[in-house]
Amino acid sequence: MRTAPMLDVSSLTHTYGGGTTAHTALADITFSVAEGELVSVVGPSGCGKTTLLRILSGLQRPTGGEVSFQGRPVTGVPEGLAMVFQDYARSLYPWQTVAGNVRFPLRHLRLGRAETDRRVHESLSAVGLEGHAGKYPSQLSGGMQQRVAIARALAYQPGVLLMDEPFASIDAQTREDLEDLVLHVRERYAMTIVFVTHDIDESVYLADRVVVLSGPPTRVMTTIDVPLPHPRDQIETKELREFVALRGEVARLIRRPSTERTAEPISR
Ligand code: ADP
């Protein structure tokens, strides 16, 4: 049984510019995310994934369609929504310690000292950085810095966590560890997550459902359920016949020549 959507995206369109230079980045995007679901959004580079996430997070107004978060239309940055960006180096404050970075957004919540400290400690321990609270970002590897960004989002305890290609610039081994970290914290915090990626394996490995986007002008080609068992494992899950079939299905959709792409969303 599906609960009411946490996030609802309806007939979203976005066109940059106007007149002869108008560029329709998003042509028709409709999908919803239920509470506690992990939905990945996968599509080719340049298909408008960043535009979509900026609209979902209220940073950008769409030229058409609607987004609602917890039943309310998104007209500005909603409270209760956190984002983890690809560019971890620029998303952390270099002059603040690890703990300081995690603590920083919590000041808006006026939680009091004890609860703030508890959340900082708990979220750093959830990402395996409890021993690094006093270090500065420059003293950490890229993977560790991205863990700090994830801890910062967790401490905020958002209704929805939006992740914008968060592991795109991280080496393969660390990336697998961080994917497993996302699954772990999702389980521990029963979080609702929208994970945007251009990596097909990653989109299937992490998700309960995959929203597959076409190339521009971008539409939802289809939404695919991922009934793979939990806990997932980087080796065993990826050896499953179901995993191989699902990744093949997504890959065929994304790599089909644009002339063959379907203009209408397919629902499953
Ligand atoms: P993705 O994240 O999938 O690579 P983007 O959302 O960054 O895609 O961009 C989608 C399309 O919209 C691209 O063709 C890009 O050039 C265009 N675009 C993005 N931002 C702007 C902007 N501010 N003005 C004009 N065009 C833009």
PDB file of C-alpha atoms and ligand atoms in Angstrom:
ATOM      1  CA  MET A   1       0.000   0.000   0.000  1.00  0.00           C
ATOM      2  CA  ARG A   2       1.404   3.418  -0.998  1.00  0.00           C
ATOM      3  CA  THR A   3       1.154   6.308   1.459  1.00  0.00           C
ATOM      4  CA  ALA A   4       0.380   9.861   0.252  1.00  0.00           C
ATOM      5  CA  PRO A   5       3.285  11.257  -1.772  1.00  0.00           C
ATOM      6  CA  MET A   6       5.975  13.131   0.090  1.00  0.00           C
ATOM      7  CA  LEU A   7       6.956  14.832  -3.140  1.00  0.00           C
ATOM      8  CA  ASP A   8       4.711  15.232  -6.142  1.00  0.00           C
ATOM      9  CA  VAL A   9       5.938  16.494  -9.498  1.00  0.00           C
ATOM     10  CA  SER A  10       3.199  17.166 -12.000  1.00  0.00           C
ATOM     11  CA  SER A  11       3.551  18.087 -15.713  1.00  0.00           C
ATOM     12  CA  LEU A  12       6.700  20.055 -14.980  1.00  0.00           C
ATOM     13  CA  THR A  13       8.191  22.028 -17.854  1.00  0.00           C
ATOM     14  CA  HIS A  14      11.095  24.422 -17.986  1.00  0.00           C
ATOM     15  CA  THR A  15      12.219  26.611 -20.857  1.00  0.00           C
ATOM     16  CA  TYR A  16      15.317  28.795 -20.626  1.00  0.00           C
ATOM     17  CA  GLY A  17      15.324  32.070 -22.558  1.00  0.00           C
ATOM     18  CA  GLY A  18      12.717  33.108 -25.096  1.00  0.00           C
ATOM     19  CA  GLY A  19      12.109  33.772 -28.776  1.00  0.00           C
ATOM     20  CA  THR A  20      14.546  32.144 -31.169  1.00  0.00           C
ATOM     21  CA  THR A  21      16.989  31.287 -28.375  1.00  0.00           C
ATOM     22  CA  ALA A  22      14.396  29.502 -26.214  1.00  0.00           C
ATOM     23  CA  HIS A  23      15.625  26.128 -24.978  1.00  0.00           C
ATOM     24  CA  THR A  24      13.169  23.664 -23.497  1.00  0.00           C
ATOM     25  CA  ALA A  25      15.182  21.759 -20.911  1.00  0.00           C
ATOM     26  CA  LEU A  26      12.240  19.931 -19.304  1.00  0.00           C
ATOM     27  CA  ALA A  27       9.283  19.085 -21.539  1.00  0.00           C
ATOM     28  CA  ASP A  28       7.067  16.928 -19.321  1.00  0.00           C
ATOM     29  CA  ILE A  29       8.111  15.548 -15.955  1.00  0.00           C
ATOM     30  CA  THR A  30       5.594  13.760 -13.767  1.00  0.00           C
ATOM     31  CA  PHE A  31       6.444  11.443 -10.879  1.00  0.00           C
ATOM     32  CA  SER A  32       5.886  11.170  -7.163  1.00  0.00           C
ATOM     33  CA  VAL A  33       7.892   9.934  -4.223  1.00  0.00           C
ATOM     34  CA  ALA A  34       6.213   8.218  -1.270  1.00  0.00           C
ATOM     35  CA  GLU A  35       7.362   8.673   2.316  1.00  0.00           C
ATOM     36  CA  GLY A  36      10.352   6.448   2.994  1.00  0.00           C
ATOM     37  CA  GLU A  37      10.994   5.709  -0.668  1.00  0.00           C
ATOM     38  CA  LEU A  38      14.359   5.981  -2.400  1.00  0.00           C
ATOM     39  CA  VAL A  39      13.743   7.074  -5.975  1.00  0.00           C
ATOM     40  CA  SER A  40      16.608   7.518  -8.379  1.00  0.00           C
ATOM     41  CA  VAL A  41      16.334   9.789 -11.396  1.00  0.00           C
ATOM     42  CA  VAL A  42      18.621   8.778 -14.235  1.00  0.00           C
ATOM     43  CA  GLY A  43      19.166  10.397 -17.597  1.00  0.00           C
ATOM     44  CA  PRO A  44      21.875  11.357 -20.064  1.00  0.00           C
ATOM     45  CA  SER A  45      24.138  14.362 -19.437  1.00  0.00           C
ATOM     46  CA  GLY A  46      22.479  17.645 -20.310  1.00  0.00           C
ATOM     47  CA  CYS A  47      18.958  16.249 -19.955  1.00  0.00           C
ATOM     48  CA  GLY A  48      18.092  18.726 -17.224  1.00  0.00           C
ATOM     49  CA  LYS A  49      18.776  16.788 -14.005  1.00  0.00           C
ATOM     50  CA  THR A  50      20.256  19.813 -12.260  1.00  0.00           C
ATOM     51  CA  THR A  51      17.424  22.012 -13.496  1.00  0.00           C
ATOM     52  CA  LEU A  52      14.945  19.469 -12.109  1.00  0.00           C
ATOM     53  CA  LEU A  53      16.632  19.327  -8.694  1.00  0.00           C
ATOM     54  CA  ARG A  54      16.854  23.105  -8.473  1.00  0.00           C
ATOM     55  CA  ILE A  55      13.122  23.262  -9.135  1.00  0.00           C
ATOM     56  CA  LEU A  56      12.355  20.493  -6.602  1.00  0.00           C
ATOM     57  CA  SER A  57      14.346  22.340  -3.960  1.00  0.00           C
ATOM     58  CA  GLY A  58      12.548  25.631  -4.665  1.00  0.00           C
ATOM     59  CA  LEU A  59      15.726  27.384  -5.843  1.00  0.00           C
ATOM     60  CA  GLN A  60      14.263  27.872  -9.313  1.00  0.00           C
ATOM     61  CA  ARG A  61      10.674  28.445 -10.473  1.00  0.00           C
ATOM     62  CA  PRO A  62       9.533  26.214 -13.340  1.00  0.00           C
ATOM     63  CA  THR A  63       7.944  27.770 -16.418  1.00  0.00           C
ATOM     64  CA  GLY A  64       5.080  25.255 -16.160  1.00  0.00           C
ATOM     65  CA  GLY A  65       3.641  22.520 -13.965  1.00  0.00           C
ATOM     66  CA  GLU A  66       3.774  22.037 -10.216  1.00  0.00           C
ATOM     67  CA  VAL A  67       5.820  20.567  -7.421  1.00  0.00           C
ATOM     68  CA  SER A  68       4.374  19.884  -4.009  1.00  0.00           C
ATOM     69  CA  PHE A  69       6.208  18.819  -0.892  1.00  0.00           C
ATOM     70  CA  GLN A  70       4.207  17.228   1.929  1.00  0.00           C
ATOM     71  CA  GLY A  71       1.021  18.342   0.163  1.00  0.00           C
ATOM     72  CA  ARG A  72       2.019  22.032  -0.168  1.00  0.00           C
ATOM     73  CA  PRO A  73       3.069  23.712  -3.427  1.00  0.00           C
ATOM     74  CA  VAL A  74       6.767  24.533  -3.537  1.00  0.00           C
ATOM     75  CA  THR A  75       7.116  28.278  -4.137  1.00  0.00           C
ATOM     76  CA  GLY A  76      10.436  28.868  -2.378  1.00  0.00           C
ATOM     77  CA  VAL A  77      12.994  26.720  -0.576  1.00  0.00           C
ATOM     78  CA  PRO A  78      10.821  24.589   1.739  1.00  0.00           C
ATOM     79  CA  GLU A  79      11.828  23.829   5.286  1.00  0.00           C
ATOM     80  CA  GLY A  80      12.456  20.153   5.773  1.00  0.00           C
ATOM     81  CA  LEU A  81      14.332  19.617   2.552  1.00  0.00           C
ATOM     82  CA  ALA A  82      18.081  19.049   2.398  1.00  0.00           C
ATOM     83  CA  MET A  83      20.405  18.705  -0.547  1.00  0.00           C
ATOM     84  CA  VAL A  84      23.766  16.999  -1.069  1.00  0.00           C
ATOM     85  CA  PHE A  85      25.647  18.362  -4.093  1.00  0.00           C
ATOM     86  CA  GLN A  86      28.210  16.798  -6.374  1.00  0.00           C
ATOM     87  CA  ASP A  87      30.754  19.474  -5.549  1.00  0.00           C
ATOM     88  CA  TYR A  88      31.530  18.625  -1.910  1.00  0.00           C
ATOM     89  CA  ALA A  89      34.634  20.828  -1.885  1.00  0.00           C
ATOM     90  CA  ARG A  90      32.522  23.926  -2.452  1.00  0.00           C
ATOM     91  CA  SER A  91      29.598  22.866  -0.287  1.00  0.00           C
ATOM     92  CA  LEU A  92      31.645  22.703   2.952  1.00  0.00           C
ATOM     93  CA  TYR A  93      32.963  25.739   4.808  1.00  0.00           C
ATOM     94  CA  PRO A  94      36.766  25.360   4.824  1.00  0.00           C
ATOM     95  CA  TRP A  95      37.175  27.551   7.913  1.00  0.00           C
ATOM     96  CA  GLN A  96      34.820  25.410   9.991  1.00  0.00           C
ATOM     97  CA  THR A  97      35.648  22.060  11.537  1.00  0.00           C
ATOM     98  CA  VAL A  98      33.769  18.896  10.541  1.00  0.00           C
ATOM     99  CA  ALA A  99      31.484  19.305  13.575  1.00  0.00           C
ATOM    100  CA  GLY A 100      31.094  23.017  12.810  1.00  0.00           C
ATOM    101  CA  ASN A 101      29.981  22.256   9.258  1.00  0.00           C
ATOM    102  CA  VAL A 102      27.381  19.753  10.482  1.00  0.00           C
ATOM    103  CA  ARG A 103      26.192  22.133  13.201  1.00  0.00           C
ATOM    104  CA  PHE A 104      25.897  25.196  10.961  1.00  0.00           C
ATOM    105  CA  PRO A 105      22.433  24.694   9.345  1.00  0.00           C
ATOM    106  CA  LEU A 106      20.941  23.558  12.661  1.00  0.00           C
ATOM    107  CA  ARG A 107      21.103  27.073  14.093  1.00  0.00           C
ATOM    108  CA  HIS A 108      17.877  27.885  12.193  1.00  0.00           C
ATOM    109  CA  LEU A 109      16.081  25.105  14.058  1.00  0.00           C
ATOM    110  CA  ARG A 110      16.735  26.533  17.543  1.00  0.00           C
ATOM    111  CA  LEU A 111      17.073  23.090  19.053  1.00  0.00           C
ATOM    112  CA  GLY A 112      19.075  24.065  22.118  1.00  0.00           C
ATOM    113  CA  ARG A 113      22.642  23.092  22.819  1.00  0.00           C
ATOM    114  CA  ALA A 114      22.109  19.534  24.048  1.00  0.00           C
ATOM    115  CA  GLU A 115      19.905  18.423  21.138  1.00  0.00           C
ATOM    116  CA  THR A 116      22.212  20.130  18.616  1.00  0.00           C
ATOM    117  CA  ASP A 117      25.240  18.342  20.084  1.00  0.00           C
ATOM    118  CA  ARG A 118      23.360  15.049  20.086  1.00  0.00           C
ATOM    119  CA  ARG A 119      22.409  15.373  16.421  1.00  0.00           C
ATOM    120  CA  VAL A 120      25.927  16.377  15.374  1.00  0.00           C
ATOM    121  CA  HIS A 121      27.416  13.443  17.244  1.00  0.00           C
ATOM    122  CA  GLU A 122      24.835  10.934  16.002  1.00  0.00           C
ATOM    123  CA  SER A 123      25.041  11.948  12.349  1.00  0.00           C
ATOM    124  CA  LEU A 124      28.848  11.931  12.356  1.00  0.00           C
ATOM    125  CA  SER A 125      28.752   8.455  13.845  1.00  0.00           C
ATOM    126  CA  ALA A 126      26.200   7.336  11.201  1.00  0.00           C
ATOM    127  CA  VAL A 127      28.708   8.240   8.459  1.00  0.00           C
ATOM    128  CA  GLY A 128      31.710   6.813  10.343  1.00  0.00           C
ATOM    129  CA  LEU A 129      33.385  10.140  11.126  1.00  0.00           C
ATOM    130  CA  GLU A 130      33.027  10.273  14.891  1.00  0.00           C
ATOM    131  CA  GLY A 131      36.804  10.458  15.325  1.00  0.00           C
ATOM    132  CA  HIS A 132      37.203  13.392  12.917  1.00  0.00           C
ATOM    133  CA  ALA A 133      34.873  16.015  14.406  1.00  0.00           C
ATOM    134  CA  GLY A 134      37.676  18.488  15.142  1.00  0.00           C
ATOM    135  CA  LYS A 135      39.392  18.302  11.743  1.00  0.00           C
ATOM    136  CA  TYR A 136      39.019  20.770   8.882  1.00  0.00           C
ATOM    137  CA  PRO A 137      37.722  19.756   5.422  1.00  0.00           C
ATOM    138  CA  SER A 138      41.187  20.239   3.868  1.00  0.00           C
ATOM    139  CA  GLN A 139      42.508  17.500   6.171  1.00  0.00           C
ATOM    140  CA  LEU A 140      40.047  14.966   4.736  1.00  0.00           C
ATOM    141  CA  SER A 141      39.879  12.942   1.504  1.00  0.00           C
ATOM    142  CA  GLY A 142      37.166  13.680  -1.064  1.00  0.00           C
ATOM    143  CA  GLY A 143      35.105  10.695   0.094  1.00  0.00           C
ATOM    144  CA  MET A 144      35.334  11.841   3.719  1.00  0.00           C
ATOM    145  CA  GLN A 145      34.312  15.378   2.762  1.00  0.00           C
ATOM    146  CA  GLN A 146      31.244  14.004   1.029  1.00  0.00           C
ATOM    147  CA  ARG A 147      30.486  12.025   4.203  1.00  0.00           C
ATOM    148  CA  VAL A 148      30.536  15.331   6.109  1.00  0.00           C
ATOM    149  CA  ALA A 149      28.026  16.765   3.617  1.00  0.00           C
ATOM    150  CA  ILE A 150      25.810  13.712   4.133  1.00  0.00           C
ATOM    151  CA  ALA A 151      26.123  13.986   7.930  1.00  0.00           C
ATOM    152  CA  ARG A 152      25.151  17.663   7.710  1.00  0.00           C
ATOM    153  CA  ALA A 153      22.001  16.720   5.792  1.00  0.00           C
ATOM    154  CA  LEU A 154      21.176  13.900   8.233  1.00  0.00           C
ATOM    155  CA  ALA A 155      21.549  16.116  11.292  1.00  0.00           C
ATOM    156  CA  TYR A 156      18.933  18.412   9.829  1.00  0.00           C
ATOM    157  CA  GLN A 157      16.545  15.404   9.706  1.00  0.00           C
ATOM    158  CA  PRO A 158      14.897  16.495   6.459  1.00  0.00           C
ATOM    159  CA  GLY A 159      11.566  15.205   5.175  1.00  0.00           C
ATOM    160  CA  VAL A 160      13.256  14.644   1.829  1.00  0.00           C
ATOM    161  CA  LEU A 161      16.947  14.398   1.022  1.00  0.00           C
ATOM    162  CA  LEU A 162      17.833  15.435  -2.535  1.00  0.00           C
ATOM    163  CA  MET A 163      21.167  14.146  -3.817  1.00  0.00           C
ATOM    164  CA  ASP A 164      22.576  15.646  -7.028  1.00  0.00           C
ATOM    165  CA  GLU A 165      25.117  13.231  -8.545  1.00  0.00           C
ATOM    166  CA  PRO A 166      26.868  13.225  -5.161  1.00  0.00           C
ATOM    167  CA  PHE A 167      29.499  10.615  -6.023  1.00  0.00           C
ATOM    168  CA  ALA A 168      30.278  11.594  -9.616  1.00  0.00           C
ATOM    169  CA  SER A 169      33.746  12.892  -8.808  1.00  0.00           C
ATOM    170  CA  ILE A 170      34.744  10.189  -6.323  1.00  0.00           C
ATOM    171  CA  ASP A 171      36.893   7.136  -7.104  1.00  0.00           C
ATOM    172  CA  ALA A 172      35.117   3.841  -7.807  1.00  0.00           C
ATOM    173  CA  GLN A 173      35.882   2.020  -4.541  1.00  0.00           C
ATOM    174  CA  THR A 174      34.956   4.972  -2.317  1.00  0.00           C
ATOM    175  CA  ARG A 175      31.880   5.505  -4.417  1.00  0.00           C
ATOM    176  CA  GLU A 176      30.649   1.981  -3.685  1.00  0.00           C
ATOM    177  CA  ASP A 177      31.254   2.558   0.034  1.00  0.00           C
ATOM    178  CA  LEU A 178      29.275   5.803  -0.110  1.00  0.00           C
ATOM    179  CA  GLU A 179      26.411   4.131  -1.999  1.00  0.00           C
ATOM    180  CA  ASP A 180      26.225   1.578   0.806  1.00  0.00           C
ATOM    181  CA  LEU A 181      26.352   4.419   3.318  1.00  0.00           C
ATOM    182  CA  VAL A 182      23.285   5.967   1.648  1.00  0.00           C
ATOM    183  CA  LEU A 183      21.435   2.652   1.957  1.00  0.00           C
ATOM    184  CA  HIS A 184      22.529   2.341   5.582  1.00  0.00           C
ATOM    185  CA  VAL A 185      21.421   5.833   6.653  1.00  0.00           C
ATOM    186  CA  ARG A 186      18.230   5.502   4.673  1.00  0.00           C
ATOM    187  CA  GLU A 187      17.443   2.356   6.694  1.00  0.00           C
ATOM    188  CA  ARG A 188      18.497   3.881   9.993  1.00  0.00           C
ATOM    189  CA  TYR A 189      16.575   7.162   9.547  1.00  0.00           C
ATOM    190  CA  ALA A 190      13.689   5.793   7.395  1.00  0.00           C
ATOM    191  CA  MET A 191      14.452   8.635   5.004  1.00  0.00           C
ATOM    192  CA  THR A 192      12.821   9.697   1.779  1.00  0.00           C
ATOM    193  CA  ILE A 193      15.534  10.228  -0.825  1.00  0.00           C
ATOM    194  CA  VAL A 194      15.636  11.458  -4.419  1.00  0.00           C
ATOM    195  CA  PHE A 195      18.983  10.475  -5.906  1.00  0.00           C
ATOM    196  CA  VAL A 196      19.918  11.985  -9.272  1.00  0.00           C
ATOM    197  CA  THR A 197      22.624  10.256 -11.289  1.00  0.00           C
ATOM    198  CA  HIS A 198      23.749   9.522 -14.825  1.00  0.00           C
ATOM    199  CA  ASP A 199      25.207   6.187 -13.663  1.00  0.00           C
ATOM    200  CA  ILE A 200      22.853   3.356 -14.619  1.00  0.00           C
ATOM    201  CA  ASP A 201      24.245   0.750 -12.182  1.00  0.00           C
ATOM    202  CA  GLU A 202      24.061   3.241  -9.332  1.00  0.00           C
ATOM    203  CA  SER A 203      20.472   4.179 -10.194  1.00  0.00           C
ATOM    204  CA  VAL A 204      19.337   0.547  -9.987  1.00  0.00           C
ATOM    205  CA  TYR A 205      21.520  -0.529  -7.051  1.00  0.00           C
ATOM    206  CA  LEU A 206      20.212   2.176  -4.720  1.00  0.00           C
ATOM    207  CA  ALA A 207      16.591   2.558  -5.649  1.00  0.00           C
ATOM    208  CA  ASP A 208      13.122   1.282  -4.905  1.00  0.00           C
ATOM    209  CA  ARG A 209      12.111   2.883  -8.202  1.00  0.00           C
ATOM    210  CA  VAL A 210      14.032   4.408 -11.095  1.00  0.00           C
ATOM    211  CA  VAL A 211      12.623   7.363 -13.033  1.00  0.00           C
ATOM    212  CA  VAL A 212      14.219   7.243 -16.491  1.00  0.00           C
ATOM    213  CA  LEU A 213      14.526  10.564 -18.322  1.00  0.00           C
ATOM    214  CA  SER A 214      14.914  11.019 -22.076  1.00  0.00           C
ATOM    215  CA  GLY A 215      17.419  13.389 -23.675  1.00  0.00           C
ATOM    216  CA  PRO A 216      16.255  16.979 -24.262  1.00  0.00           C
ATOM    217  CA  PRO A 217      13.517  18.100 -24.557  1.00  0.00           C
ATOM    218  CA  THR A 218      13.275  15.921 -21.482  1.00  0.00           C
ATOM    219  CA  ARG A 219      10.365  13.696 -20.545  1.00  0.00           C
ATOM    220  CA  VAL A 220       9.910  10.815 -18.147  1.00  0.00           C
ATOM    221  CA  MET A 221      10.301   7.809 -20.440  1.00  0.00           C
ATOM    222  CA  THR A 222       9.252   5.309 -17.823  1.00  0.00           C
ATOM    223  CA  THR A 223       9.368   4.478 -14.139  1.00  0.00           C
ATOM    224  CA  ILE A 224      10.783   1.087 -13.223  1.00  0.00           C
ATOM    225  CA  ASP A 225      10.198  -0.759  -9.944  1.00  0.00           C
ATOM    226  CA  VAL A 226      13.319  -2.309  -8.404  1.00  0.00           C
ATOM    227  CA  PRO A 227      12.188  -5.272  -6.298  1.00  0.00           C
ATOM    228  CA  LEU A 228      15.753  -6.369  -5.438  1.00  0.00           C
ATOM    229  CA  PRO A 229      16.173  -7.768  -1.913  1.00  0.00           C
ATOM    230  CA  HIS A 230      17.712  -5.813   0.980  1.00  0.00           C
ATOM    231  CA  PRO A 231      20.317  -5.563   2.352  1.00  0.00           C
ATOM    232  CA  ARG A 232      21.995  -4.934  -0.977  1.00  0.00           C
ATOM    233  CA  ASP A 233      25.566  -5.940  -1.592  1.00  0.00           C
ATOM    234  CA  GLN A 234      27.917  -4.465  -4.183  1.00  0.00           C
ATOM    235  CA  ILE A 235      28.975  -7.900  -5.427  1.00  0.00           C
ATOM    236  CA  GLU A 236      26.065 -10.233  -4.749  1.00  0.00           C
ATOM    237  CA  THR A 237      23.241  -7.858  -5.723  1.00  0.00           C
ATOM    238  CA  LYS A 238      24.986  -6.947  -8.970  1.00  0.00           C
ATOM    239  CA  GLU A 239      25.342 -10.642  -9.834  1.00  0.00           C
ATOM    240  CA  LEU A 240      21.594 -11.253  -9.528  1.00  0.00           C
ATOM    241  CA  ARG A 241      19.807 -11.991 -12.776  1.00  0.00           C
ATOM    242  CA  GLU A 242      17.153  -9.406 -11.845  1.00  0.00           C
ATOM    243  CA  PHE A 243      19.807  -6.697 -11.386  1.00  0.00           C
ATOM    244  CA  VAL A 244      21.399  -7.455 -14.753  1.00  0.00           C
ATOM    245  CA  ALA A 245      17.979  -7.405 -16.448  1.00  0.00           C
ATOM    246  CA  LEU A 246      17.010  -4.091 -14.814  1.00  0.00           C
ATOM    247  CA  ARG A 247      20.272  -2.339 -15.669  1.00  0.00           C
ATOM    248  CA  GLY A 248      19.903  -3.595 -19.245  1.00  0.00           C
ATOM    249  CA  GLU A 249      16.383  -2.214 -19.406  1.00  0.00           C
ATOM    250  CA  VAL A 250      17.490   1.232 -18.186  1.00  0.00           C
ATOM    251  CA  ALA A 251      20.559   1.239 -20.463  1.00  0.00           C
ATOM    252  CA  ARG A 252      18.517   0.388 -23.546  1.00  0.00           C
ATOM    253  CA  LEU A 253      16.079   3.202 -22.782  1.00  0.00           C
ATOM    254  CA  ILE A 254      18.815   5.778 -22.274  1.00  0.00           C
ATOM    255  CA  ARG A 255      21.015   4.744 -25.179  1.00  0.00           C
ATOM    256  CA  ARG A 256      18.256   4.379 -27.787  1.00  0.00           C
ATOM    257  CA  PRO A 257      18.732   6.909 -30.609  1.00  0.00           C
ATOM    258  CA  SER A 258      16.602   9.979 -29.974  1.00  0.00           C
ATOM    259  CA  THR A 259      14.444   9.330 -33.063  1.00  0.00           C
ATOM    260  CA  GLU A 260      13.212   6.108 -31.501  1.00  0.00           C
ATOM    261  CA  ARG A 261      12.437   7.663 -28.145  1.00  0.00           C
ATOM    262  CA  THR A 262       8.831   7.590 -27.224  1.00  0.00           C
ATOM    263  CA  ALA A 263       7.147  10.971 -26.915  1.00  0.00           C
ATOM    264  CA  GLU A 264       4.594   9.763 -24.374  1.00  0.00           C
ATOM    265  CA  PRO A 265       5.495   8.687 -20.858  1.00  0.00           C
ATOM    266  CA  ILE A 266       5.067   4.956 -20.402  1.00  0.00           C
ATOM    267  CA  SER A 267       3.549   3.952 -17.110  1.00  0.00           C
ATOM    268  CA  ARG A 268       4.166   0.595 -15.556  1.00  0.00           C
TER     269      ARG A 268
HETATM  270  P1  ADP B   1      22.139  18.035 -16.491  1.00  0.00           P
HETATM  271  O1  ADP B   1      22.230  18.336 -15.033  1.00  0.00           O
HETATM  272  O2  ADP B   1      21.285  16.837 -16.806  1.00  0.00           O
HETATM  273  O3  ADP B   1      23.487  17.916 -17.149  1.00  0.00           O
HETATM  274  P2  ADP B   1      21.188  20.803 -16.741  1.00  0.00           P
HETATM  275  O4  ADP B   1      19.948  20.934 -15.939  1.00  0.00           O
HETATM  276  O5  ADP B   1      22.440  21.352 -16.163  1.00  0.00           O
HETATM  277  O6  ADP B   1      21.377  19.274 -17.203  1.00  0.00           O
HETATM  278  O7  ADP B   1      20.946  21.529 -18.154  1.00  0.00           O
HETATM  279  C1  ADP B   1      19.889  21.140 -19.048  1.00  0.00           C
HETATM  280  C2  ADP B   1      19.932  22.029 -20.276  1.00  0.00           C
HETATM  281  O8  ADP B   1      19.543  23.357 -19.932  1.00  0.00           O
HETATM  282  C3  ADP B   1      21.319  22.114 -20.923  1.00  0.00           C
HETATM  283  O9  ADP B   1      21.148  22.167 -22.318  1.00  0.00           O
HETATM  284  C4  ADP B   1      21.847  23.437 -20.408  1.00  0.00           C
HETATM  285  O10 ADP B   1      22.741  24.022 -21.324  1.00  0.00           O
HETATM  286  C5  ADP B   1      20.587  24.269 -20.261  1.00  0.00           C
HETATM  287  N1  ADP B   1      20.715  25.255 -19.181  1.00  0.00           N
HETATM  288  C6  ADP B   1      20.981  24.980 -17.872  1.00  0.00           C
HETATM  289  N2  ADP B   1      20.999  26.126 -17.151  1.00  0.00           N
HETATM  290  C7  ADP B   1      20.741  27.146 -18.033  1.00  0.00           C
HETATM  291  C8  ADP B   1      20.614  28.574 -17.905  1.00  0.00           C
HETATM  292  N3  ADP B   1      20.751  29.186 -16.718  1.00  0.00           N
HETATM  293  N4  ADP B   1      20.344  29.276 -19.029  1.00  0.00           N
HETATM  294  C9  ADP B   1      20.191  28.670 -20.217  1.00  0.00           C
HETATM  295  N5  ADP B   1      20.281  27.336 -20.404  1.00  0.00           N
HETATM  296  C10 ADP B   1      20.559  26.576 -19.330  1.00  0.00           C
END
